[in-house]
Coordinates of C-alpha atoms in Angstrom, one line a residue:
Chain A
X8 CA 0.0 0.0 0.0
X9 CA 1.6 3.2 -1.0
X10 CA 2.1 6.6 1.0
X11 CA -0.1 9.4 0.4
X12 CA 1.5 13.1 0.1
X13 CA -0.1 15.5 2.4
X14 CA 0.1 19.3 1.4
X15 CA -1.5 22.2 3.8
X16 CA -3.2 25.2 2.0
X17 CA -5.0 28.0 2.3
X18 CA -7.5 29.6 0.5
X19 CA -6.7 33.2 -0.9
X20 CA -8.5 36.1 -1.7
X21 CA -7.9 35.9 -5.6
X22 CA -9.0 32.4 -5.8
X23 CA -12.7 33.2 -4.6
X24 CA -15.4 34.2 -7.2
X25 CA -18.5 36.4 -6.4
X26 CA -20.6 33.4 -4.5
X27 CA -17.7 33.7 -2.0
X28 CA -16.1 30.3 -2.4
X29 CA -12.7 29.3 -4.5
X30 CA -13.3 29.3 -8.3
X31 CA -13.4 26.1 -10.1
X32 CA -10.7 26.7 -11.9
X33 CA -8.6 26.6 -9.0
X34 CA -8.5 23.1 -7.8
X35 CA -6.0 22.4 -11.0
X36 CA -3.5 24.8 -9.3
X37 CA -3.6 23.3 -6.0
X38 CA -3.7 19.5 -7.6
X39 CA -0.4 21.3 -8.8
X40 CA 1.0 22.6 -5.8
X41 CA 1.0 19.3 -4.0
X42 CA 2.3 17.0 -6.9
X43 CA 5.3 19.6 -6.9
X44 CA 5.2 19.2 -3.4
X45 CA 5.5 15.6 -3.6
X46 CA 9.0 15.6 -6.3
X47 CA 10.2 17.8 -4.2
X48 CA 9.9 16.5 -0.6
X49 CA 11.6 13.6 -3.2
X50 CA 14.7 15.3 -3.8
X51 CA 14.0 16.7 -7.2
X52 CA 13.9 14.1 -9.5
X53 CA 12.1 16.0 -12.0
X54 CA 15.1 18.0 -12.7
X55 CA 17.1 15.3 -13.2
X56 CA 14.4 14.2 -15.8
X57 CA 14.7 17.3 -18.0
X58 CA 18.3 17.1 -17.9
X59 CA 18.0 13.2 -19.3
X60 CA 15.8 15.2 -22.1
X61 CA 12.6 14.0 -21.0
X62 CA 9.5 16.1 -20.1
X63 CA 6.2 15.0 -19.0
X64 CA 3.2 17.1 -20.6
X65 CA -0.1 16.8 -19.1
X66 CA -3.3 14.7 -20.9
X67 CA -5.7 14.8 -18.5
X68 CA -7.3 16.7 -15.8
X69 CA -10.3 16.0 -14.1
X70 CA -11.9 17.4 -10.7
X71 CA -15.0 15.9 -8.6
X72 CA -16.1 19.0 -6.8
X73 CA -17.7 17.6 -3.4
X74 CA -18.2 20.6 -1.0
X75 CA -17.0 24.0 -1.3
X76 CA -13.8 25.9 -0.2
X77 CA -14.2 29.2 1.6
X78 CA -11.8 32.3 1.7
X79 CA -8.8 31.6 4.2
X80 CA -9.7 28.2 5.2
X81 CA -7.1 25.9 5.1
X82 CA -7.2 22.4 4.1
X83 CA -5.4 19.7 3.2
X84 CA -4.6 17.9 -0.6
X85 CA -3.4 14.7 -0.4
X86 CA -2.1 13.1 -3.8
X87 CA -0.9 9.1 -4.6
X88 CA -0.4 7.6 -7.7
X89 CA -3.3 5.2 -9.4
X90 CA -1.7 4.0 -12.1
X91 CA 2.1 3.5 -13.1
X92 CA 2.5 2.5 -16.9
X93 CA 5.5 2.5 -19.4
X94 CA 5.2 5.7 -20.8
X95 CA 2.2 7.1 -18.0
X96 CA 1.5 7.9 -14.5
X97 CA -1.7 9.4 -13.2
X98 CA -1.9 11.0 -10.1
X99 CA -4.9 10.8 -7.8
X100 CA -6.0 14.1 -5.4
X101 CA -8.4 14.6 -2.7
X102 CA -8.9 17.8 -0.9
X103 CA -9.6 17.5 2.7
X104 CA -11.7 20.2 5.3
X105 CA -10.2 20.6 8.3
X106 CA -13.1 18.8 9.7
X107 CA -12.6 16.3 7.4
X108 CA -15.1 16.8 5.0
X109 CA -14.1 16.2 1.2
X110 CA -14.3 18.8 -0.6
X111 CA -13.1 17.5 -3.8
X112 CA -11.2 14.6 -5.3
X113 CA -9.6 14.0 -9.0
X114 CA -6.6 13.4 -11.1
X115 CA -4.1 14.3 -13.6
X116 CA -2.7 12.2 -16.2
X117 CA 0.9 13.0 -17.6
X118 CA 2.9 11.2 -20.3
X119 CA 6.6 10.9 -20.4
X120 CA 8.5 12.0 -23.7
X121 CA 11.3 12.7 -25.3
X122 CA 11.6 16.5 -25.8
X123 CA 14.0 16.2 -28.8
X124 CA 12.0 12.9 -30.3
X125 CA 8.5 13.7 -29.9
X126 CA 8.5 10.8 -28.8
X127 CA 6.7 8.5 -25.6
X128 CA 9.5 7.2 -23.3
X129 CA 10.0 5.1 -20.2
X130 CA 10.4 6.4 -16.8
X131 CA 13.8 6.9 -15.6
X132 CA 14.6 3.9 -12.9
X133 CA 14.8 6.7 -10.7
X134 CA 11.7 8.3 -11.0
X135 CA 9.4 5.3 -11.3
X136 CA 10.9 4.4 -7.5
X137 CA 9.4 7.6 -6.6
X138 CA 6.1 7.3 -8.1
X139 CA 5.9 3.4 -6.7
X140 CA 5.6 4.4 -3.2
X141 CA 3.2 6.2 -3.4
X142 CA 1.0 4.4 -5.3
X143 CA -2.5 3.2 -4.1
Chain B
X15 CA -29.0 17.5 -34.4
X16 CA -28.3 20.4 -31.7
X17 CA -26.5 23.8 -32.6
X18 CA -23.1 24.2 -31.4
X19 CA -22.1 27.6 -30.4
X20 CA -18.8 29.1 -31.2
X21 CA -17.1 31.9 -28.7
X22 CA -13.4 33.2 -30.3
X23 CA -10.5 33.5 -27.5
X24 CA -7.2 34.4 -27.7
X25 CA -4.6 33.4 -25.1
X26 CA -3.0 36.3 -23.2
X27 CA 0.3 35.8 -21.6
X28 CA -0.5 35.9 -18.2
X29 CA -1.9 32.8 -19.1
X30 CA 1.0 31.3 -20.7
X31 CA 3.5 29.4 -18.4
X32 CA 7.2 28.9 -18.7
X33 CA 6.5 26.5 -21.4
X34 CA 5.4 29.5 -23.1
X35 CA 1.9 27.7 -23.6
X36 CA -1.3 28.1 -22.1
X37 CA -1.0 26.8 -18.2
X38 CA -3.1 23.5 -17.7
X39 CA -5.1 25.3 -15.1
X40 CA -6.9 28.2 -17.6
X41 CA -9.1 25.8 -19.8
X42 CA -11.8 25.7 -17.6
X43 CA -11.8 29.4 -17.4
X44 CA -12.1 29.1 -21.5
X45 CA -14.6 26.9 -21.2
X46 CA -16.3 28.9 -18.5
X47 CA -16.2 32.0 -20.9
X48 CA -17.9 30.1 -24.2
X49 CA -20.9 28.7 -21.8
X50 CA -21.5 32.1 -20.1
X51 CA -21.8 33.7 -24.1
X52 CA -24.0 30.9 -25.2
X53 CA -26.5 31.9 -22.4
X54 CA -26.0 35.5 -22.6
X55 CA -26.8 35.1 -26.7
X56 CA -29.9 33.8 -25.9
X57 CA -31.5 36.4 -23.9
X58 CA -29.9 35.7 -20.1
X59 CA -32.1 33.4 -18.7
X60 CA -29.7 32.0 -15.9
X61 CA -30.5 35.6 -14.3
X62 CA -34.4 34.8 -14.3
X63 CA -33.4 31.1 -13.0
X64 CA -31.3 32.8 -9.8
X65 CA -34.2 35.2 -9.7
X66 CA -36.5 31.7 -9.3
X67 CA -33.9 30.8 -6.2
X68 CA -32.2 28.6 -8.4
X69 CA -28.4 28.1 -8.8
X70 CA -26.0 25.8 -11.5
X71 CA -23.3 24.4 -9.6
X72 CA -20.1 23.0 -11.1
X73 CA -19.7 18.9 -10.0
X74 CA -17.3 17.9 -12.8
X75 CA -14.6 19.3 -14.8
X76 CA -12.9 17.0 -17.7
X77 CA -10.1 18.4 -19.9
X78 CA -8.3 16.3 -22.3
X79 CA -5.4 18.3 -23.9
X80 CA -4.4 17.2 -27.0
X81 CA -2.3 20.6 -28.4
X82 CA -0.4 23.4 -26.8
X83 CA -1.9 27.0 -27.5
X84 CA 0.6 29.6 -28.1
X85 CA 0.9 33.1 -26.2
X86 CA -1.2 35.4 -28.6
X87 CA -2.5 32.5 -30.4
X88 CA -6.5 32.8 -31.3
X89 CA -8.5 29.9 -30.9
X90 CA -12.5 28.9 -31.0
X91 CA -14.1 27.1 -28.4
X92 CA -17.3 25.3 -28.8
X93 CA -19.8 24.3 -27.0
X94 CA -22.8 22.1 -26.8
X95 CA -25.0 19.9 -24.5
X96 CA -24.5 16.4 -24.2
X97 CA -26.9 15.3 -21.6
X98 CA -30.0 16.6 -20.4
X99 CA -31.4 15.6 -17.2
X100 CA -34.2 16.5 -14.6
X101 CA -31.6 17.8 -12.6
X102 CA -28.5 18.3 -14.6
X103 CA -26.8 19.6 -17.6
X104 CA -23.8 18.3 -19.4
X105 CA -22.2 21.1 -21.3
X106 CA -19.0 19.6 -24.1
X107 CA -16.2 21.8 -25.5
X108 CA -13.8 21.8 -28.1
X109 CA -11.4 24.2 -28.3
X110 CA -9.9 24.3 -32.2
X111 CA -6.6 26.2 -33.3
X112 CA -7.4 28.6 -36.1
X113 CA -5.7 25.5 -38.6
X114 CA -8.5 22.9 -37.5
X115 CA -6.0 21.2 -35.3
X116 CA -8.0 20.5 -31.9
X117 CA -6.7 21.9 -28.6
X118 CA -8.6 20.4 -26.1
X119 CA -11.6 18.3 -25.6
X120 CA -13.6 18.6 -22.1
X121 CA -17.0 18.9 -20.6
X122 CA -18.5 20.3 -17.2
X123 CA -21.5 18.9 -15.1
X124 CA -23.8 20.8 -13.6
X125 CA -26.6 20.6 -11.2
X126 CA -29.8 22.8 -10.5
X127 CA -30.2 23.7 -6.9
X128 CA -32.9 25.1 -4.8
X129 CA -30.6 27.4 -3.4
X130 CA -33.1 27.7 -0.2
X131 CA -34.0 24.0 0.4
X132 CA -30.7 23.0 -0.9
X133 CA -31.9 20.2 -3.1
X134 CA -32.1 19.1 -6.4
X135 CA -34.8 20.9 -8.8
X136 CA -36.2 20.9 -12.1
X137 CA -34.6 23.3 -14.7
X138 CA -37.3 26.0 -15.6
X139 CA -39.3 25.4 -19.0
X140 CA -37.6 28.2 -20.8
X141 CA -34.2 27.3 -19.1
X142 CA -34.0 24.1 -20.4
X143 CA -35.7 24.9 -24.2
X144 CA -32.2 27.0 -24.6
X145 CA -30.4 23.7 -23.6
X146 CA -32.2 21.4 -25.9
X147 CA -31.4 23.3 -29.4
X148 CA -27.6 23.0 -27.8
X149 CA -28.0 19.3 -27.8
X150 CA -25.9 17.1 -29.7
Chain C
X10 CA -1.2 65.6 -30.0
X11 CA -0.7 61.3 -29.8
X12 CA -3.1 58.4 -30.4
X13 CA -5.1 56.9 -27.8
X14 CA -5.5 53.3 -28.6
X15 CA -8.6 51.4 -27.4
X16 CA -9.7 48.0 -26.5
X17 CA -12.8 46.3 -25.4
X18 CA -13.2 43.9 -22.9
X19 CA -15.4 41.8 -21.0
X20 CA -14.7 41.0 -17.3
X21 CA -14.7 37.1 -16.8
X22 CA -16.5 35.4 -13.9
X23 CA -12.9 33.8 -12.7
X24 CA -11.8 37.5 -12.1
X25 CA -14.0 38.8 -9.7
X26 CA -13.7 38.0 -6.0
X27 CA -15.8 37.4 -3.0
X28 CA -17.2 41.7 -3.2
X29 CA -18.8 40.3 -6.8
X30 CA -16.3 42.8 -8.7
X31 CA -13.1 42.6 -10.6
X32 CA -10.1 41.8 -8.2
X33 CA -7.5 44.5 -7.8
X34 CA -4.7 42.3 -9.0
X35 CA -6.7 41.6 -12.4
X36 CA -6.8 45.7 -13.6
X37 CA -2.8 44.9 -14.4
X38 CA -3.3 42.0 -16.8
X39 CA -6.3 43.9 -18.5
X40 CA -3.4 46.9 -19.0
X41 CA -1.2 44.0 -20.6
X42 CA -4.1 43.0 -23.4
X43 CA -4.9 46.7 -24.2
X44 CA -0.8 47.2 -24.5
X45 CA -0.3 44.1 -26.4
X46 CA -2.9 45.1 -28.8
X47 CA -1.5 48.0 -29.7
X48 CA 1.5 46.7 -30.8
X49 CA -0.4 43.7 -32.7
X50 CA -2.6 46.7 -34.4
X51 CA 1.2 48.3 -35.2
X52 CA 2.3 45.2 -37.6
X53 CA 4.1 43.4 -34.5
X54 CA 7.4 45.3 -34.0
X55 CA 7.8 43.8 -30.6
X56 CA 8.8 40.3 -32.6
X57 CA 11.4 42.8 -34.3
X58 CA 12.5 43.9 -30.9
X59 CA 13.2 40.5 -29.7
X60 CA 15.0 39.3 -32.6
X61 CA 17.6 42.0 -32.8
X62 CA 18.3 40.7 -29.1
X63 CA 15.8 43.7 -27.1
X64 CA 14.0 43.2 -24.5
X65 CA 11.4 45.3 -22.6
X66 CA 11.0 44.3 -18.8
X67 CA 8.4 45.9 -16.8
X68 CA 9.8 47.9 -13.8
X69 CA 6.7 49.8 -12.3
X70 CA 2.9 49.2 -12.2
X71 CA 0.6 51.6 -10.8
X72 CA -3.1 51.2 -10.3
X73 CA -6.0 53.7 -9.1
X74 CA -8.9 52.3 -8.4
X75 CA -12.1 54.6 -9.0
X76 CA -14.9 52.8 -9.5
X77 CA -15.7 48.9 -9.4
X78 CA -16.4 46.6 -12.3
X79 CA -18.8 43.7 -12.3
X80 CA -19.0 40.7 -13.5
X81 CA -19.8 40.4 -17.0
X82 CA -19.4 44.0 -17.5
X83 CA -18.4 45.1 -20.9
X84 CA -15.4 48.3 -20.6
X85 CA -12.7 50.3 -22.9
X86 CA -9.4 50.3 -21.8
X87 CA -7.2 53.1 -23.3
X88 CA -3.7 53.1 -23.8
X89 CA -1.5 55.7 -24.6
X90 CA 2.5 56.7 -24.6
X91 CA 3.2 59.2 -21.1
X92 CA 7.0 59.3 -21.2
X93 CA 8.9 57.9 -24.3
X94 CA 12.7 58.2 -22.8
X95 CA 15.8 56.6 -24.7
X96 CA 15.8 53.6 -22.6
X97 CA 12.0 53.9 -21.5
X98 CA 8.5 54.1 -22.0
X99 CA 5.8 54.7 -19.8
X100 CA 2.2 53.5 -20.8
X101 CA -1.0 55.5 -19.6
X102 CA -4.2 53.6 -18.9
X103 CA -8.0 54.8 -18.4
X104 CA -10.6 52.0 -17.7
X105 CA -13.6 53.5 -18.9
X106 CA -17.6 51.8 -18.2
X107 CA -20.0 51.6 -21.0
X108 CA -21.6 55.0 -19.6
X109 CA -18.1 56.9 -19.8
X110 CA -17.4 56.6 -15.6
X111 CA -13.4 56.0 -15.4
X112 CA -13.4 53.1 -13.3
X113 CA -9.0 53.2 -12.7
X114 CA -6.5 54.8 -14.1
X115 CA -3.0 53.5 -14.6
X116 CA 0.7 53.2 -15.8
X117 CA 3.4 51.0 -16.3
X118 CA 7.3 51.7 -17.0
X119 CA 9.3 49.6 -19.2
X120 CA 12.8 49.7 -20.0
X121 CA 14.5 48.7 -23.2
X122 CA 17.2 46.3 -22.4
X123 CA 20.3 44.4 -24.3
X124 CA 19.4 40.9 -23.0
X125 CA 22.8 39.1 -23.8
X126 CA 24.5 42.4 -22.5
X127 CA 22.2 42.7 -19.4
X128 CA 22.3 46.5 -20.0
X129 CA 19.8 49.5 -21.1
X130 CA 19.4 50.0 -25.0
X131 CA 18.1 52.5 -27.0
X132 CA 15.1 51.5 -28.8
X133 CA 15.0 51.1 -32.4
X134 CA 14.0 53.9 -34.7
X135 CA 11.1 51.6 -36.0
X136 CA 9.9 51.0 -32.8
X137 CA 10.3 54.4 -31.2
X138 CA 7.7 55.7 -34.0
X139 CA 5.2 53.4 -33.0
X140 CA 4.9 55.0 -29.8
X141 CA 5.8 58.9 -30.8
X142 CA 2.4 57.9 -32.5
X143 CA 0.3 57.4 -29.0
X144 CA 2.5 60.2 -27.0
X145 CA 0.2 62.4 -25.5
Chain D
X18 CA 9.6 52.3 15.2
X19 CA 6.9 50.0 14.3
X20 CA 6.9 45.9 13.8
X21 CA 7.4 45.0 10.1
X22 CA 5.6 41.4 9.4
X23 CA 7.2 39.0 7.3
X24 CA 5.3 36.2 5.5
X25 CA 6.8 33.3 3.6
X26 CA 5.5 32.6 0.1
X27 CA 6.7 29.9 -3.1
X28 CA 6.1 30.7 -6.4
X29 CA 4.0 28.5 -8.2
X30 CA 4.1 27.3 -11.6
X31 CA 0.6 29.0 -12.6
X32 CA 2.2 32.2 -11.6
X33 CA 4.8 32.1 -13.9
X34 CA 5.2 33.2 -17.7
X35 CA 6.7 32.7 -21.1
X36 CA 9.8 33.9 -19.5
X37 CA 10.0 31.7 -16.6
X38 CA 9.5 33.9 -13.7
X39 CA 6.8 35.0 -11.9
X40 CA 4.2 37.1 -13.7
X41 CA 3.6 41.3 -13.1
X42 CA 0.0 40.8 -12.1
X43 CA 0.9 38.1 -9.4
X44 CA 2.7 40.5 -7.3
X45 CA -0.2 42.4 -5.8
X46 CA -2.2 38.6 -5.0
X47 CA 1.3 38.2 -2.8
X48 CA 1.1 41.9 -1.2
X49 CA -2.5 41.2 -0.5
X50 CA -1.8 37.8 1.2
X51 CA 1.0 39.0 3.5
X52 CA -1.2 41.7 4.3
X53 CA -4.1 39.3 5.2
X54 CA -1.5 37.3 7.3
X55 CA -0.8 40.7 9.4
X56 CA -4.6 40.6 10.4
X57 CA -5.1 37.1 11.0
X58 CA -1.9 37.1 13.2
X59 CA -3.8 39.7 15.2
X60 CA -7.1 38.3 15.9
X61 CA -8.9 38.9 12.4
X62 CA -10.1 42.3 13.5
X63 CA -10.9 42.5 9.9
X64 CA -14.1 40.7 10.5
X65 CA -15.0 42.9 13.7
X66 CA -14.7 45.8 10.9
X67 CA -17.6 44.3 8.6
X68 CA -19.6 43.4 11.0
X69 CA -19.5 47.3 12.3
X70 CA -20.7 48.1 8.7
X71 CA -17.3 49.3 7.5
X72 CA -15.2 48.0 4.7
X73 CA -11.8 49.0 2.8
X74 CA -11.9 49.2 -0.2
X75 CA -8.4 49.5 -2.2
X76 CA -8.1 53.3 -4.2
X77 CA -4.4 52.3 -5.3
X78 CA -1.7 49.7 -5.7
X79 CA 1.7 50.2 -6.6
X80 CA 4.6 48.0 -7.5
X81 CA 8.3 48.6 -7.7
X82 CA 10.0 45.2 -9.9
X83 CA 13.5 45.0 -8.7
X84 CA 14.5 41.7 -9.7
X85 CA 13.0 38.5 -11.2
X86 CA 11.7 36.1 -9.1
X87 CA 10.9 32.4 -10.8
X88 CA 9.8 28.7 -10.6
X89 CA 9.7 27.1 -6.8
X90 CA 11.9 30.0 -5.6
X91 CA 11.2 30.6 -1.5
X92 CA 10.9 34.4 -0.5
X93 CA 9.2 37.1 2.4
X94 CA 6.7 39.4 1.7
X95 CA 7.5 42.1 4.3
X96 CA 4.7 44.4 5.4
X97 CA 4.7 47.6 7.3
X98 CA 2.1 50.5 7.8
X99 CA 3.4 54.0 6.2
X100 CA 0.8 56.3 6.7
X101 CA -2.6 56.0 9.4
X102 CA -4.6 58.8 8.5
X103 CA -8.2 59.3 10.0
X104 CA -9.9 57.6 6.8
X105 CA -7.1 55.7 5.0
X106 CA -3.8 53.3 5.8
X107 CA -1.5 52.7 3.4
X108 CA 0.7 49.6 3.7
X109 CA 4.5 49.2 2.5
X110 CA 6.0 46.2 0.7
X111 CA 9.5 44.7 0.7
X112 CA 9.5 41.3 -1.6
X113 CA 13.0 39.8 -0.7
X114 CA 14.6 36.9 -2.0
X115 CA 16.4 34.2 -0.1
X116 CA 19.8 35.6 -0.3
X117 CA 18.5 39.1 0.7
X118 CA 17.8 40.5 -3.0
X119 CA 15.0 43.0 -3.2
X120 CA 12.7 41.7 -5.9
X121 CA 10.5 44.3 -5.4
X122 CA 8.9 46.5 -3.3
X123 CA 5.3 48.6 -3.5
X124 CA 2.6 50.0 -1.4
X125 CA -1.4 49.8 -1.8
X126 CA -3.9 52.0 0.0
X127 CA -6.9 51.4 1.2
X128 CA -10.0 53.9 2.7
X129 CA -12.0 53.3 5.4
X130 CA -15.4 53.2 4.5
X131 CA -19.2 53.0 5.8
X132 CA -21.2 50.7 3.8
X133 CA -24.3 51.6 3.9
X134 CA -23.7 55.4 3.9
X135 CA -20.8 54.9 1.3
X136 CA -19.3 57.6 3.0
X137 CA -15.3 57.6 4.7
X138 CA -15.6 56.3 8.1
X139 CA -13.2 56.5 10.9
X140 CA -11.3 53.1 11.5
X141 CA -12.5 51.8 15.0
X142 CA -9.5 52.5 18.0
X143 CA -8.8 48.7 18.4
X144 CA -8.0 48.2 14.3
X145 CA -6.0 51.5 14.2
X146 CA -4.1 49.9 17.3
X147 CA -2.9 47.0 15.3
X148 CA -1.7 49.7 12.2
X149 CA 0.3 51.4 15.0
X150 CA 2.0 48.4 15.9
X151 CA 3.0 48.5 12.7
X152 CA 3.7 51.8 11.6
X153 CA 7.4 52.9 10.2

């Protein structure tokens, strides 16, 4: 069973629309914030993947909205990784209340290719370590 | 066979990220933008549904990206309805580059709320005769 | 006596806030599209500018805020040249409602810069005339 | 000499654009939450303040860019009161970088205001004791 990444946020003024609550278009940027979180808490693989020439665009986006976020509360977005393929890895989100209501869950999907090729290519040994702990 | 409305965009560069293409996170604010003109084209009625206590919310946002947009680049995005409930709508998009090549695929799902009683209701006669010449 | 270019625009639901108008921190990037317009209306000589190795980075924004703007609110901004130095330019903005009420003025400096060199440039002739054109 | 409050903020990928650091119009959304930060650290008076019918609205915002600040970088938003008059505070920025850079600094001013009368209003004594505290 793999670990789940846990990253605190907050909601800011900016991110609200006029019914008072964060903007749908949000939950992308904070699905975001927490996989960077993630490579990073991982020692920065990902930069170690653009140096090997490799990028990993993103496919897919999709967000369940649940409940909704209100200006400056915090809460919690925990990401994992549902599916690790050859040239694929989709991460799984849900955003947590501080009462522990969800208020949201989704995923992204990203592909790995070669910047110069065009190409699909495989994970880096590396980086596919990363991704298999944490995936559910 | 429904209408599909057509709402021209073109991406701004505080939208572009340091990929110099339009961030992940801005497609549903396209999409957003191209549903808002098709009901303001045909006469506002989502102002007589929130004046009837009703309210859309958002449960579901899909984006499949299939082609960066460049900074300054101008695009179409079009819209239709792809399922029409009692209590929900289904709006699709397809944002196309000015070449035919397709952007983005997506769709949102929304609900109508009794914003008082906080339940599901029934979309409004008139409401929903806009959504059914939408529908593909 | 210069130019003063204009440019429509609509104010999006993802750019108001919680007080149901625009957000403070949106009036800059509506100066950037009215800007960036009249260039693009000017035959593109910032393209020019950046191939002969020019760059133009933004070293002061100023906002005043007169009157709010609503969502879905249709407004002129208009842009003209304040200060054309030989290593600057300052922009002038007026947001202006449908009914004529300035709703925020504005300005932003940029300086023309050698970006191998890291040092101040004189602009181009070519693209000096542009803005002697909108120099009020 | 007053307290100057600092806040710790990341830049996030959304924020930045086609030249890989973090975008003009993103600079007021950090002043903005530092500032928030100041009133939540001291009790959210802010709310006492709408709930006495006032509100303060921004009339200006300005922004000094010193140098760039990009992708993932760590840096404080510093905050400091620079004028209390009887119907308006303005507030003083200081971005700094890690290493001590200035990246930029600005201010943004606000009136006091009564909502109902839409007329300037004096700031309660207990809010204009938390501006003191912070007054340089």
């Amino acid at each position: 069973m793999g670990k789940v990444h846990e990253y605190k946020l907050r909601a800011r003024y900016s991110e609200i629309d006029g019914m008072k609550f964060v903007h749908n278009a949000v939950y992308p940027i904070y699905f975001e914030e927490a996989r960077t979180d993630l490579v990073r808490q991982n020692n920065y693989p990902y930069e170690k993947l653009e140096s090997m020439g490799l990028i990993m665009p993103l496919s897919q986006t999709k967000v369940d909205y649940k409940a909704s976020i209100y200006y400056d509360e915090e809460f919690i977005v925990k990401v994992s990784v549902k599916q690790l393929k050859t040239f694929s890895v989709k991460f799984y989100y849900e955003i947590c209340k501080e009462d522990g209501t969800l208020a949201a869950t989704g995923h992204t999907l990203h592909a790995c290719v070669d910047a110069k090729a065009g190409d699909f290519a495989e994970f880096p040994d590396d980086f596919r370590e990363v991704f298999e702990k944490y995936l559910i």
